[in-house]
Coordinates of C-alpha atoms in Angstrom, one line a residue:
X21 CA 17.2 3.7 95.6
X22 CA 15.4 7.0 95.1
X23 CA 16.1 9.9 97.4
X24 CA 13.5 12.2 99.1
X25 CA 13.8 15.1 96.6
X26 CA 12.9 12.7 93.7
X27 CA 9.6 11.5 95.2
X28 CA 7.5 14.5 94.0
X29 CA 8.7 14.0 90.5
X30 CA 8.0 10.2 90.5
X31 CA 4.4 10.8 91.8
X32 CA 3.8 13.6 89.3
X33 CA 5.0 11.3 86.5
X34 CA 2.7 8.5 87.6
X35 CA -0.3 10.9 88.0
X36 CA 0.4 12.4 84.6
X37 CA 0.6 9.0 82.9
X38 CA -2.7 8.0 84.5
X39 CA -4.4 11.2 83.4
X40 CA -3.0 10.9 79.9
X41 CA -4.2 7.3 79.7
X42 CA -7.8 8.5 80.4
X43 CA -7.6 11.4 78.0
X44 CA -6.4 9.2 75.2
X45 CA -9.7 7.3 75.5
X46 CA -11.6 10.3 74.3
X47 CA -9.0 12.1 72.2
X48 CA -10.4 10.9 68.9
X49 CA -9.6 14.1 67.0
X50 CA -6.0 14.3 68.2
X51 CA -5.4 10.7 67.2
X52 CA -7.0 11.2 63.8
X53 CA -4.9 14.2 63.0
X54 CA -1.7 12.4 64.2
X55 CA -2.5 9.3 62.2
X56 CA -3.1 11.4 59.1
X57 CA 0.1 13.4 59.6
X58 CA 2.4 10.4 59.8
X59 CA 0.6 7.9 57.5
X60 CA 2.7 8.8 54.5
X61 CA 5.9 8.8 56.5
X62 CA 5.4 5.4 58.1
X63 CA 3.1 3.6 55.6
X64 CA 3.9 0.1 57.0
X65 CA 2.2 1.0 60.3
X66 CA -1.4 -0.1 60.7
X67 CA -4.0 2.3 62.0
X68 CA -3.8 0.6 65.4
X69 CA 0.0 0.9 65.4
X70 CA -0.3 4.6 64.6
X71 CA -2.7 5.1 67.5
X72 CA -0.3 3.3 69.8
X73 CA 2.5 5.6 68.5
X74 CA 0.4 8.6 69.3
X75 CA 0.0 7.5 72.9
X76 CA 3.7 6.8 73.3
X77 CA 4.6 10.2 71.8
X78 CA 2.2 12.0 74.2
X79 CA 3.7 10.2 77.2
X80 CA 7.2 10.9 76.1
X81 CA 6.5 14.6 75.7
X82 CA 4.7 14.9 79.0
X83 CA 7.6 13.2 80.8
X84 CA 10.1 15.6 79.1
X85 CA 8.3 18.7 80.4
X86 CA 7.8 17.3 83.9
X87 CA 11.4 16.3 84.3
X88 CA 12.7 19.6 83.0
X89 CA 10.4 21.6 85.3
X90 CA 11.4 19.5 88.3
X91 CA 15.1 19.6 87.6
X92 CA 15.1 23.4 88.0
X93 CA 14.1 22.9 91.6
X94 CA 17.2 20.8 92.5
X95 CA 20.3 22.5 94.0
X96 CA 23.7 21.7 92.5
X97 CA 24.3 18.7 94.7
X98 CA 20.9 17.2 94.1
X99 CA 21.2 17.7 90.4
X100 CA 24.7 16.1 90.4
X101 CA 23.3 13.1 92.3
X102 CA 20.3 12.7 90.0
X103 CA 22.4 12.7 86.8
X104 CA 24.9 10.2 88.3
X105 CA 22.2 7.7 89.3
X106 CA 19.7 8.1 86.5
X107 CA 21.6 9.0 83.3
X108 CA 24.0 6.5 81.8
X109 CA 26.3 6.9 78.7
X110 CA 26.6 4.4 75.9
X111 CA 30.0 5.1 74.3
X112 CA 31.6 6.4 77.5
X113 CA 35.1 5.3 76.5
X114 CA 34.9 7.4 73.3
X115 CA 33.6 10.4 75.3
X116 CA 36.6 10.1 77.7
X117 CA 39.0 10.0 74.8
X118 CA 37.4 13.1 73.4
X119 CA 37.5 14.8 76.8
X120 CA 41.2 14.2 77.3
X121 CA 42.6 15.5 74.0
X122 CA 42.9 19.0 72.8
X123 CA 40.7 18.7 69.8
X124 CA 37.4 20.5 69.7
X125 CA 34.1 18.5 69.7
X126 CA 30.7 19.2 68.2
X127 CA 27.9 17.2 69.8
X128 CA 24.9 17.0 67.5
X129 CA 21.4 16.0 68.7
X130 CA 17.9 16.6 67.5
X131 CA 15.1 17.7 69.9
X132 CA 14.8 14.1 70.9
X133 CA 14.0 12.4 74.2
X134 CA 15.3 13.9 77.4
X135 CA 17.9 16.0 75.6
X136 CA 18.2 18.4 78.6
X137 CA 19.5 15.4 80.7
X138 CA 21.8 14.4 77.9
X139 CA 23.4 17.9 77.9
X140 CA 23.7 17.8 81.7
X141 CA 25.4 14.4 81.5
X142 CA 27.9 15.6 78.9
X143 CA 28.7 18.7 81.1
X144 CA 29.2 16.4 84.1
X145 CA 31.5 14.0 82.1
X146 CA 33.7 16.5 80.4
X147 CA 32.9 20.0 81.9
X148 CA 35.9 20.1 84.2
X149 CA 38.2 19.5 81.3
X150 CA 36.4 21.2 78.4
X151 CA 33.7 23.8 78.5
X152 CA 30.4 22.8 76.8
X153 CA 29.0 25.7 74.8
X154 CA 25.3 25.3 73.9
X155 CA 24.4 27.0 70.7
X156 CA 20.6 27.7 70.3
X157 CA 18.1 30.4 69.7
X158 CA 17.3 32.6 72.7
X159 CA 13.8 32.4 74.4
X160 CA 12.9 35.7 72.7
X161 CA 13.1 33.8 69.3
X162 CA 12.2 30.3 70.4
X163 CA 10.1 30.2 73.6
X164 CA 10.7 26.5 74.1
X165 CA 14.3 27.2 75.0
X166 CA 13.3 29.2 78.1
X167 CA 14.9 27.9 81.3
X168 CA 17.7 25.9 79.5
X169 CA 20.4 28.4 80.3
X170 CA 19.6 28.4 84.1
X171 CA 19.3 24.6 84.2
X172 CA 22.6 23.9 82.4
X173 CA 24.4 26.4 84.7
X174 CA 23.0 24.7 87.8
X175 CA 25.9 22.3 88.1
X176 CA 28.2 25.3 88.6
X177 CA 30.9 24.3 86.1
X178 CA 31.7 23.5 82.5
X179 CA 28.9 25.4 80.7
X180 CA 28.4 28.5 78.6
X181 CA 25.5 29.7 76.4
X182 CA 26.0 30.9 72.9
X183 CA 22.7 32.5 71.8
X184 CA 22.3 32.5 68.0
X185 CA 22.6 36.1 67.0
X186 CA 24.7 38.3 64.7
X187 CA 28.0 37.5 66.5
X188 CA 27.2 33.8 67.2
X189 CA 29.3 32.4 64.3
X190 CA 32.5 34.1 65.3
X191 CA 32.0 33.2 69.0
X192 CA 31.3 29.6 68.1
X193 CA 34.5 29.3 66.0
X194 CA 36.4 31.0 68.8
X195 CA 35.5 28.5 71.4
X196 CA 36.1 25.6 69.0
X197 CA 39.6 26.9 68.2
X198 CA 40.2 26.9 72.0
X199 CA 39.5 23.1 71.9
X200 CA 36.2 23.4 73.7
X201 CA 32.9 21.6 73.0
X202 CA 29.8 22.9 71.1
X203 CA 26.3 21.4 71.2
X204 CA 24.1 21.9 68.1
X205 CA 20.5 20.9 67.4
X206 CA 20.1 21.0 63.6
X207 CA 16.5 19.7 63.4
X208 CA 15.0 23.2 63.1
X209 CA 13.3 23.7 59.7
X210 CA 12.3 27.4 60.1
X211 CA 15.3 28.3 58.1
X212 CA 17.2 31.6 58.0
X213 CA 20.7 32.3 56.9
X214 CA 22.9 29.8 55.1
X215 CA 20.8 26.7 54.3
X216 CA 21.0 23.8 51.9
X217 CA 18.7 20.9 51.1
X218 CA 19.5 17.3 52.2
X219 CA 17.6 14.0 52.0
X220 CA 15.4 13.3 55.0
X221 CA 12.7 10.6 54.9
X222 CA 12.8 10.5 51.1
X223 CA 12.5 14.2 50.6
X224 CA 14.8 17.2 50.2
X225 CA 14.4 19.3 53.3
X226 CA 16.1 22.6 54.3
X227 CA 18.9 22.3 56.8
X228 CA 21.1 24.9 58.4
X229 CA 24.7 24.5 57.3
X230 CA 26.2 25.9 60.5
X231 CA 27.0 22.6 62.1
X232 CA 29.1 21.4 59.2
X233 CA 30.6 24.8 58.6
X234 CA 31.8 25.0 62.2
X235 CA 33.2 21.4 62.1
X236 CA 35.1 21.9 58.8
X237 CA 36.5 25.3 59.7
X238 CA 37.7 24.2 63.1
X239 CA 38.6 20.5 62.4
X240 CA 36.3 19.5 65.2
X241 CA 35.2 16.0 65.9
X242 CA 31.5 15.5 65.2
X243 CA 29.6 13.1 67.4
X244 CA 25.8 12.5 67.0
X245 CA 24.1 11.5 70.2
X246 CA 20.6 10.8 71.6
X247 CA 19.2 10.9 75.1
X248 CA 16.9 8.0 75.1
X249 CA 14.3 7.6 77.9
X250 CA 14.2 4.4 79.8
X251 CA 12.1 3.1 82.7
X252 CA 11.0 5.6 85.3
X253 CA 13.5 8.4 85.7
X254 CA 16.3 6.6 83.9
X255 CA 17.7 7.5 80.5
X256 CA 20.7 6.6 78.3
X257 CA 22.9 9.0 76.3
X258 CA 23.8 7.0 73.2
X259 CA 26.8 8.4 71.4
X260 CA 27.8 7.2 68.0
X261 CA 31.2 7.0 66.5
X262 CA 32.7 10.3 65.2
X263 CA 31.3 11.2 61.8
X264 CA 33.9 11.2 59.0
X265 CA 33.6 12.2 55.4
X266 CA 35.9 12.1 52.4
X267 CA 37.0 15.6 51.9
X268 CA 36.6 16.9 48.3
X269 CA 38.7 20.0 48.6
X270 CA 35.6 22.1 48.0
X271 CA 34.1 23.6 51.1
X272 CA 30.5 23.9 49.8
X273 CA 30.5 20.3 48.7
X274 CA 31.9 19.1 52.0
X275 CA 29.4 21.1 54.0
X276 CA 26.6 19.5 52.0
X277 CA 28.1 16.0 52.4
X278 CA 28.6 16.3 56.2
X279 CA 25.1 17.9 56.7
X280 CA 23.6 15.0 54.8
X281 CA 25.5 12.5 56.9
X282 CA 24.2 14.1 60.1
X283 CA 20.6 14.0 58.9
X284 CA 21.0 10.3 57.8
X285 CA 22.0 9.5 61.4
X286 CA 19.0 11.5 62.8
X287 CA 16.6 9.8 60.5
X288 CA 17.8 6.4 61.4
X289 CA 17.3 7.1 65.1
X290 CA 13.8 8.5 64.5
X291 CA 12.8 5.4 62.6
X292 CA 14.1 3.2 65.4
X293 CA 12.0 5.0 68.1
X294 CA 10.0 7.9 66.6
X295 CA 7.9 8.6 69.7
X296 CA 10.7 10.6 71.4
X297 CA 11.1 13.1 68.6
X298 CA 9.5 16.4 69.6
X299 CA 8.6 17.3 66.0
X300 CA 7.1 14.0 65.0
X301 CA 3.5 15.3 64.6
X302 CA 4.6 17.9 62.1
X303 CA 6.8 15.6 60.0
X304 CA 4.1 14.8 57.4
X305 CA 3.4 18.5 56.9
X306 CA 7.2 19.3 56.6
X307 CA 7.6 16.6 53.9
X308 CA 4.3 17.3 52.0
X309 CA 5.6 19.9 49.6
X310 CA 9.2 18.9 49.5
X311 CA 10.8 17.5 46.4
X312 CA 11.3 13.7 46.4
X313 CA 14.9 12.5 46.4
X314 CA 14.0 9.8 43.8
X315 CA 11.0 11.0 41.9
X316 CA 9.0 8.5 39.9
X317 CA 9.3 10.5 36.7
X318 CA 10.8 13.7 35.5
X319 CA 7.3 15.1 35.2
X320 CA 6.5 14.3 38.8
X321 CA 9.7 16.0 40.0
X322 CA 9.0 19.1 37.8
X323 CA 5.4 19.3 39.1
X324 CA 6.6 19.3 42.7
X325 CA 9.3 21.8 41.9
X326 CA 6.6 24.1 40.5
X327 CA 4.6 23.8 43.7
X328 CA 7.6 24.7 45.8
X329 CA 8.7 27.5 43.5
X330 CA 7.1 30.4 45.4
X331 CA 9.4 29.7 48.3
X332 CA 12.4 30.6 46.1
X333 CA 11.0 33.3 43.9
X334 CA 12.4 36.2 46.0
X335 CA 15.9 34.8 45.8
X336 CA 15.6 33.6 42.2
X337 CA 13.3 35.9 40.3
X338 CA 13.9 34.1 37.0
X339 CA 12.8 30.8 38.4
X340 CA 9.2 30.8 36.9
X341 CA 10.7 31.3 33.4
X342 CA 13.3 28.6 34.0
X343 CA 10.5 26.2 35.0
X344 CA 8.5 27.0 32.0
X345 CA 11.5 26.3 29.8
X346 CA 12.1 23.0 31.6
X347 CA 8.5 22.0 31.3
X348 CA 8.6 22.7 27.5
X349 CA 11.8 20.7 27.1
X350 CA 10.4 17.8 29.1
X351 CA 7.2 17.7 27.1
X352 CA 9.2 17.8 23.8
X353 CA 11.4 15.0 25.0
X354 CA 8.5 12.8 26.1
X355 CA 6.7 13.4 22.8
X356 CA 9.8 12.6 20.7
X357 CA 10.5 9.4 22.6
X358 CA 6.9 8.2 22.8
X359 CA 6.2 4.8 21.2
X360 CA 4.5 4.8 17.8
X361 CA 0.9 3.8 17.6
X362 CA 0.1 0.5 16.0

């Protein structure tokens, strides 16, 4: 049964959904741009299905912002009550085991669903035993993170912010070595610092290596989770089994292997329910100029690499010359192996 302090949120959600339903009837341009953006990513979807996905995505994002805004108006007791009644955990026994041992944990989640509620639920479940340290860019760098610190501190226990700055890496390793928890959101493709390229929707995309580096350096358990919206105000935090990889003995190789495993998990969840991923409308643009994981031909791969080359020219000045050499070698090989004319 809902309580009095939730009624305004329920009515705002209903009103917002009604207004959105009306706006979708005339939002031809928005739907057209969305359909075009994701057509290559989800080719099996019909035009009608892509339009439906657009509506579901708009509704999910609207609910996300309304819930976040309303939660900041709750006092600690109201917030505690709301999370207890409306946020469930799938994989709770695993979470309890992680809470009760001394090993550090890294919770990984993309900007997916009601992730702010997911973080609050994790704080509620383990915060009195392990501090949850949220690692993200400050509002001065990423405006969308404004308000998160205040919200996550509202419970009054078990939370600490680690803004991503020059000292962030050392501070993150320090809290992990104390056996605490760290939350990471790796689906940020505006890359700076140590990055590598991993498969994602059939393309090689840039990924920050920090999550894997922290895990391997601290021997932390890595758990990928998603806060999945349900009916009304309800949501479920779905936690997967801890990620494990076969160590190679080479740190760089292991960082790449673990990062790729994280992004495989994220891609699988986005494919299951793409409407809840914040960056869904920009996915097509992200992938457009990226190299395919399995190109049709060597020429196709080389052509795409030449398109992407300007991104790397500052770091690898000799790249244009290398590409010319590769192109010459590829052309020579194709000519030599071509079938003879009849």
